mmCIF file of N, CA and C in Angstrom:
data_model
loop_
_atom_site.group_PDB
_atom_site.id
_atom_site.type_symbol
_atom_site.label_atom_id
_atom_site.label_comp_id
_atom_site.label_asym_id
_atom_site.label_seq_id
_atom_site.Cartn_x
_atom_site.Cartn_y
_atom_site.Cartn_z
ATOM 1 N N UNK A 1 0.993 -1.318 -0.390
ATOM 2 C CA UNK A 1 0.081 0.377 0.828
ATOM 3 C C UNK A 1 0.725 1.169 0.390
ATOM 4 N N UNK A 2 0.234 1.853 -0.995
ATOM 5 C CA UNK A 2 1.279 3.458 -0.760
ATOM 6 C C UNK A 2 0.661 3.724 0.633
ATOM 7 N N UNK A 3 1.793 5.835 0.668
ATOM 8 C CA UNK A 3 1.307 6.338 1.744
ATOM 9 C C UNK A 3 0.161 6.890 1.301
ATOM 10 N N UNK A 4 -0.682 7.441 0.531
ATOM 11 C CA UNK A 4 -1.802 7.696 -0.293
ATOM 12 C C UNK A 4 -2.840 6.921 0.145
ATOM 13 N N UNK A 5 -2.759 5.709 -0.354
ATOM 14 C CA UNK A 5 -3.222 4.622 -0.081
ATOM 15 C C UNK A 5 -3.573 4.243 1.616
ATOM 16 N N UNK A 6 -2.906 4.477 2.341
ATOM 17 C CA UNK A 6 -3.221 4.424 4.486
ATOM 18 C C UNK A 6 -3.520 5.311 4.407
ATOM 19 N N UNK A 7 -3.729 6.607 3.521
ATOM 20 C CA UNK A 7 -3.978 8.052 4.499
ATOM 21 C C UNK A 7 -5.465 7.509 4.243
ATOM 22 N N UNK A 8 -5.514 7.426 2.554
ATOM 23 C CA UNK A 8 -7.289 7.132 2.478
ATOM 24 C C UNK A 8 -7.766 5.835 3.067
ATOM 25 N N UNK A 9 -7.283 5.092 3.585
ATOM 26 C CA UNK A 9 -7.796 3.631 4.036
ATOM 27 C C UNK A 9 -8.084 4.452 6.106
ATOM 28 N N UNK A 10 -7.247 4.706 6.356
ATOM 29 C CA UNK A 10 -7.647 5.600 7.830
ATOM 30 C C UNK A 10 -8.783 6.941 7.789
ATOM 31 N N UNK A 11 -8.900 7.471 6.699
ATOM 32 C CA UNK A 11 -9.620 8.187 6.856
ATOM 33 C C UNK A 11 -11.307 7.536 6.563
ATOM 34 N N UNK A 12 -11.327 7.240 5.993
ATOM 35 C CA UNK A 12 -12.006 5.794 5.712
ATOM 36 C C UNK A 12 -12.563 5.094 6.765
ATOM 37 N N UNK A 13 -11.605 4.614 7.981
ATOM 38 C CA UNK A 13 -12.156 4.112 8.788
ATOM 39 C C UNK A 13 -12.663 4.546 9.966
ATOM 40 N N UNK A 14 -12.141 6.101 9.916
ATOM 41 C CA UNK A 14 -12.752 7.070 10.994
ATOM 42 C C UNK A 14 -13.677 6.790 10.995
ATOM 43 N N UNK A 15 -14.489 6.926 9.691
ATOM 44 C CA UNK A 15 -15.858 7.419 9.123
ATOM 45 C C UNK A 15 -16.240 6.105 10.094
ATOM 46 N N UNK A 16 -16.057 4.659 9.944
ATOM 47 C CA UNK A 16 -17.003 4.168 9.966
ATOM 48 C C UNK A 16 -17.209 3.369 11.477
ATOM 49 N N UNK A 17 -15.785 3.840 12.277
ATOM 50 C CA UNK A 17 -15.685 3.864 13.639
ATOM 51 C C UNK A 17 -16.932 3.319 14.318
ATOM 52 N N UNK A 18 -16.715 2.031 14.560
ATOM 53 C CA UNK A 18 -18.113 1.732 15.924
ATOM 54 C C UNK A 18 -19.339 1.393 15.467
ATOM 55 N N UNK A 19 -19.506 1.089 13.601
ATOM 56 C CA UNK A 19 -20.615 0.794 12.365
ATOM 57 C C UNK A 19 -20.703 -0.556 12.935
ATOM 58 N N UNK A 20 -21.204 -1.128 12.815
ATOM 59 C CA UNK A 20 -21.211 -2.677 12.222
ATOM 60 C C UNK A 20 -21.242 -3.034 10.732
ATOM 61 N N UNK A 21 -20.908 -3.626 10.406
ATOM 62 C CA UNK A 21 -20.672 -4.056 9.920
ATOM 63 C C UNK A 21 -21.455 -3.811 7.683
ATOM 64 N N UNK A 22 -22.665 -3.672 8.357
ATOM 65 C CA UNK A 22 -23.560 -3.529 7.649
ATOM 66 C C UNK A 22 -23.555 -2.089 7.619
ATOM 67 N N UNK A 23 -23.438 -1.770 8.656
ATOM 68 C CA UNK A 23 -23.614 -0.065 9.141
ATOM 69 C C UNK A 23 -22.703 0.524 8.002
ATOM 70 N N UNK A 24 -21.424 0.309 8.323
ATOM 71 C CA UNK A 24 -20.313 0.069 7.525
ATOM 72 C C UNK A 24 -20.502 0.929 6.185
ATOM 73 N N UNK A 25 -20.790 -0.460 5.536
ATOM 74 C CA UNK A 25 -21.026 -0.269 3.876
ATOM 75 C C UNK A 25 -21.955 0.475 3.414
ATOM 76 N N UNK A 26 -23.177 0.374 4.411
ATOM 77 C CA UNK A 26 -24.093 1.600 3.865
ATOM 78 C C UNK A 26 -23.027 2.965 3.914
ATOM 79 N N UNK A 27 -22.340 3.395 4.918
ATOM 80 C CA UNK A 27 -22.596 5.184 5.331
ATOM 81 C C UNK A 27 -21.021 4.620 3.985
ATOM 82 N N UNK A 28 -20.330 3.753 3.639
ATOM 83 C CA UNK A 28 -18.860 4.146 2.557
ATOM 84 C C UNK A 28 -20.201 4.333 1.639
ATOM 85 N N UNK A 29 -21.020 3.990 1.356
ATOM 86 C CA UNK A 29 -22.083 4.402 -0.118
ATOM 87 C C UNK A 29 -22.392 5.444 -0.372
ATOM 88 N N UNK A 30 -23.179 6.191 1.084
ATOM 89 C CA UNK A 30 -24.117 7.035 0.859
ATOM 90 C C UNK A 30 -22.650 8.074 1.177
ATOM 91 N N UNK A 31 -21.504 7.966 0.887
ATOM 92 C CA UNK A 31 -20.345 9.411 0.837
ATOM 93 C C UNK A 31 -20.010 9.075 0.077
ATOM 94 N N UNK A 32 -20.160 8.095 -0.775
ATOM 95 C CA UNK A 32 -19.949 7.702 -2.418
ATOM 96 C C UNK A 32 -18.259 7.474 -1.812
ATOM 97 N N UNK A 33 -17.484 7.080 -0.887
ATOM 98 C CA UNK A 33 -15.843 6.495 -1.153
ATOM 99 C C UNK A 33 -16.367 4.922 -1.699
ATOM 100 N N UNK A 34 -17.254 4.424 -1.504
ATOM 101 C CA UNK A 34 -16.988 3.087 -2.482
ATOM 102 C C UNK A 34 -17.883 2.646 -3.203
ATOM 103 N N UNK A 35 -17.633 2.387 -4.528
ATOM 104 C CA UNK A 35 -17.879 2.357 -5.397
ATOM 105 C C UNK A 35 -18.949 1.945 -6.062
ATOM 106 N N UNK A 36 -19.812 2.045 -6.084
ATOM 107 C CA UNK A 36 -21.765 1.157 -6.147
ATOM 108 C C UNK A 36 -20.990 0.598 -7.508
ATOM 109 N N UNK A 37 -20.552 0.979 -8.753
ATOM 110 C CA UNK A 37 -20.612 0.453 -9.889
ATOM 111 C C UNK A 37 -19.611 -1.000 -9.824
ATOM 112 N N UNK A 38 -18.942 -0.653 -8.934
ATOM 113 C CA UNK A 38 -17.672 -2.074 -7.973
ATOM 114 C C UNK A 38 -19.137 -2.804 -7.467
ATOM 115 N N UNK A 39 -19.762 -2.694 -6.460
ATOM 116 C CA UNK A 39 -20.563 -3.721 -5.645
ATOM 117 C C UNK A 39 -21.294 -4.433 -6.833
ATOM 118 N N UNK A 40 -22.382 -3.300 -7.524
ATOM 119 C CA UNK A 40 -22.951 -4.181 -8.242
ATOM 120 C C UNK A 40 -22.237 -5.522 -9.494
ATOM 121 N N UNK A 41 -21.698 -4.757 -9.905
ATOM 122 C CA UNK A 41 -20.739 -5.665 -11.211
ATOM 123 C C UNK A 41 -19.541 -6.841 -9.898
ATOM 124 N N UNK A 42 -19.549 -6.651 -9.139
ATOM 125 C CA UNK A 42 -19.094 -8.271 -7.591
ATOM 126 C C UNK A 42 -21.153 -8.930 -7.828
ATOM 127 N N UNK A 43 -21.807 -8.546 -7.262
ATOM 128 C CA UNK A 43 -22.675 -8.753 -7.136
ATOM 129 C C UNK A 43 -23.479 -9.828 -8.025
ATOM 130 N N UNK A 44 -23.878 -8.983 -9.568
ATOM 131 C CA UNK A 44 -23.964 -9.452 -10.938
ATOM 132 C C UNK A 44 -22.780 -11.310 -10.907
ATOM 133 N N UNK A 45 -21.743 -11.194 -10.968
ATOM 134 C CA UNK A 45 -20.809 -12.155 -11.203
ATOM 135 C C UNK A 45 -20.896 -13.129 -9.963
ATOM 136 N N UNK A 46 -20.871 -13.043 -8.845
ATOM 137 C CA UNK A 46 -21.938 -13.513 -7.431
ATOM 138 C C UNK A 46 -23.090 -14.661 -8.229
ATOM 139 N N UNK A 47 -24.109 -13.376 -8.497
ATOM 140 C CA UNK A 47 -25.701 -13.976 -8.694
ATOM 141 C C UNK A 47 -25.144 -15.084 -9.677
ATOM 142 N N UNK A 48 -24.511 -14.486 -11.306
ATOM 143 C CA UNK A 48 -24.308 -15.912 -11.924
ATOM 144 C C UNK A 48 -23.761 -17.059 -11.711
ATOM 145 N N UNK A 49 -22.610 -17.301 -10.362
ATOM 146 C CA UNK A 49 -22.112 -18.443 -10.258
ATOM 147 C C UNK A 49 -22.741 -18.927 -9.194
ATOM 148 N N UNK A 50 -24.060 -18.471 -8.813
ATOM 149 C CA UNK A 50 -24.694 -19.251 -7.710
ATOM 150 C C UNK A 50 -25.164 -20.165 -8.784
ATOM 151 N N UNK A 51 -26.457 -19.478 -9.668
ATOM 152 C CA UNK A 51 -27.457 -20.191 -10.160
ATOM 153 C C UNK A 51 -26.210 -21.361 -11.109
ATOM 154 N N UNK A 52 -25.102 -20.750 -11.608
ATOM 155 C CA UNK A 52 -24.772 -22.001 -11.653
ATOM 156 C C UNK A 52 -24.529 -23.543 -11.155
ATOM 157 N N UNK A 53 -24.110 -22.950 -9.941
ATOM 158 C CA UNK A 53 -23.425 -24.287 -8.201
ATOM 159 C C UNK A 53 -25.270 -24.887 -8.356
ATOM 160 N N UNK A 54 -26.283 -23.670 -8.644
ATOM 161 C CA UNK A 54 -27.784 -24.940 -8.327
ATOM 162 C C UNK A 54 -27.821 -25.226 -9.591
ATOM 163 N N UNK A 55 -26.750 -25.845 -11.069
ATOM 164 C CA UNK A 55 -27.125 -25.834 -11.801
ATOM 165 C C UNK A 55 -27.845 -25.631 -13.201
ATOM 166 N N UNK A 56 -28.093 -24.233 -12.925
ATOM 167 C CA UNK A 56 -28.741 -23.640 -14.211
ATOM 168 C C UNK A 56 -27.701 -23.272 -15.149
ATOM 169 N N UNK A 57 -27.530 -23.351 -16.567
ATOM 170 C CA UNK A 57 -27.169 -22.920 -17.757
ATOM 171 C C UNK A 57 -26.763 -21.290 -17.041
ATOM 172 N N UNK A 58 -25.331 -21.715 -17.537
ATOM 173 C CA UNK A 58 -25.172 -19.595 -18.034
ATOM 174 C C UNK A 58 -25.667 -19.257 -18.320
ATOM 175 N N UNK A 59 -26.475 -19.050 -19.675
ATOM 176 C CA UNK A 59 -26.836 -18.411 -19.838
ATOM 177 C C UNK A 59 -28.432 -18.128 -20.043
ATOM 178 N N UNK A 60 -28.459 -18.928 -19.363
ATOM 179 C CA UNK A 60 -30.131 -18.802 -18.724
ATOM 180 C C UNK A 60 -29.780 -17.931 -17.553
ATOM 181 N N UNK A 61 -29.073 -18.264 -16.801
ATOM 182 C CA UNK A 61 -28.506 -17.696 -15.511
ATOM 183 C C UNK A 61 -28.258 -16.025 -15.730
ATOM 184 N N UNK A 62 -27.924 -15.882 -16.731
ATOM 185 C CA UNK A 62 -27.556 -14.646 -17.241
ATOM 186 C C UNK A 62 -28.707 -13.570 -17.298
ATOM 187 N N UNK A 63 -29.510 -14.452 -18.456
ATOM 188 C CA UNK A 63 -31.017 -13.941 -17.955
ATOM 189 C C UNK A 63 -31.470 -13.874 -16.845
ATOM 190 N N UNK A 64 -31.486 -14.381 -16.076
ATOM 191 C CA UNK A 64 -32.793 -14.233 -15.149
ATOM 192 C C UNK A 64 -31.772 -13.276 -13.988
ATOM 193 N N UNK A 65 -30.616 -12.712 -14.112
ATOM 194 C CA UNK A 65 -29.902 -12.490 -13.462
ATOM 195 C C UNK A 65 -29.921 -10.647 -14.221
ATOM 196 N N UNK A 66 -30.663 -10.402 -15.237
ATOM 197 C CA UNK A 66 -30.812 -9.135 -16.080
ATOM 198 C C UNK A 66 -31.977 -8.976 -14.714
ATOM 199 N N UNK A 67 -32.825 -9.958 -14.955
ATOM 200 C CA UNK A 67 -34.071 -9.218 -14.773
ATOM 201 C C UNK A 67 -33.886 -8.961 -12.743
ATOM 202 N N UNK A 68 -33.638 -9.915 -12.490
ATOM 203 C CA UNK A 68 -32.354 -9.225 -11.100
ATOM 204 C C UNK A 68 -32.477 -8.066 -10.749
ATOM 205 N N UNK A 69 -31.190 -7.719 -11.763
ATOM 206 C CA UNK A 69 -30.830 -6.382 -11.647
ATOM 207 C C UNK A 69 -31.480 -5.142 -12.521
ATOM 208 N N UNK A 70 -32.775 -5.610 -12.721
ATOM 209 C CA UNK A 70 -33.112 -4.481 -13.610
ATOM 210 C C UNK A 70 -32.246 -4.070 -15.068
ATOM 211 N N UNK A 71 -31.593 -5.092 -15.738
ATOM 212 C CA UNK A 71 -30.897 -4.455 -16.562
ATOM 213 C C UNK A 71 -30.592 -5.636 -17.819
ATOM 214 N N UNK A 72 -29.718 -4.592 -18.613
ATOM 215 C CA UNK A 72 -30.065 -5.502 -20.059
ATOM 216 C C UNK A 72 -28.220 -7.043 -19.648
ATOM 217 N N UNK A 73 -29.716 -7.939 -20.603
ATOM 218 C CA UNK A 73 -28.756 -9.498 -21.103
ATOM 219 C C UNK A 73 -27.007 -9.133 -21.205
ATOM 220 N N UNK A 74 -27.186 -7.979 -22.103
ATOM 221 C CA UNK A 74 -25.704 -8.118 -22.580
ATOM 222 C C UNK A 74 -24.686 -7.262 -21.659
ATOM 223 N N UNK A 75 -25.584 -6.212 -20.889
ATOM 224 C CA UNK A 75 -24.939 -5.297 -19.223
ATOM 225 C C UNK A 75 -24.227 -6.879 -18.313
ATOM 226 N N UNK A 76 -25.276 -7.842 -17.807
ATOM 227 C CA UNK A 76 -24.443 -9.108 -16.950
ATOM 228 C C UNK A 76 -23.509 -9.924 -18.149
ATOM 229 N N UNK A 77 -23.462 -10.058 -18.947
ATOM 230 C CA UNK A 77 -22.577 -10.218 -20.123
ATOM 231 C C UNK A 77 -21.698 -9.821 -19.646
ATOM 232 N N UNK A 78 -21.303 -8.667 -20.016
ATOM 233 C CA UNK A 78 -20.076 -7.791 -20.192
ATOM 234 C C UNK A 78 -19.030 -7.883 -18.968
ATOM 235 N N UNK A 79 -20.608 -7.835 -17.936
ATOM 236 C CA UNK A 79 -19.572 -8.024 -16.416
ATOM 237 C C UNK A 79 -18.852 -9.107 -16.058
ATOM 238 N N UNK A 80 -20.020 -10.130 -16.676
ATOM 239 C CA UNK A 80 -19.316 -11.576 -16.553
ATOM 240 C C UNK A 80 -17.926 -11.743 -16.981
ATOM 241 N N UNK A 81 -18.197 -11.392 -18.068
ATOM 242 C CA UNK A 81 -17.043 -11.574 -19.208
ATOM 243 C C UNK A 81 -15.071 -11.148 -18.757
ATOM 244 N N UNK A 82 -16.118 -9.902 -18.564
ATOM 245 C CA UNK A 82 -14.934 -8.708 -18.502
ATOM 246 C C UNK A 82 -13.887 -8.932 -17.273
ATOM 247 N N UNK A 83 -14.616 -9.315 -16.294
ATOM 248 C CA UNK A 83 -14.455 -9.769 -14.974
ATOM 249 C C UNK A 83 -12.598 -10.970 -15.493
ATOM 250 N N UNK A 84 -13.138 -12.090 -16.485
ATOM 251 C CA UNK A 84 -11.690 -13.069 -16.203
ATOM 252 C C UNK A 84 -10.162 -12.269 -18.332
ATOM 253 N N UNK A 85 -11.274 -10.963 -18.221
ATOM 254 C CA UNK A 85 -9.718 -9.951 -19.189
ATOM 255 C C UNK A 85 -9.124 -9.489 -18.632
ATOM 256 N N UNK A 86 -9.130 -9.129 -16.541
ATOM 257 C CA UNK A 86 -8.324 -8.350 -16.159
ATOM 258 C C UNK A 86 -7.768 -9.344 -14.894
#
């Protein structure tokens, strides 16, 4: 971690001191410190994987997830497959 990363982490830590984990996440989202986009992408990927583990085929899982997140199939597909490019 760089020096600036340490300073930023400490600043964020002070903002959530004394909060439960759920309250801390909500507070960081409210402050705009936590990336909503990043959280959404993580949730989409996890939901596709969860449905696959339950036996659903990937394409079908992506359609279900697009309904859950009220977004297009293409968005889910892009989020899911771009993970493996990075």
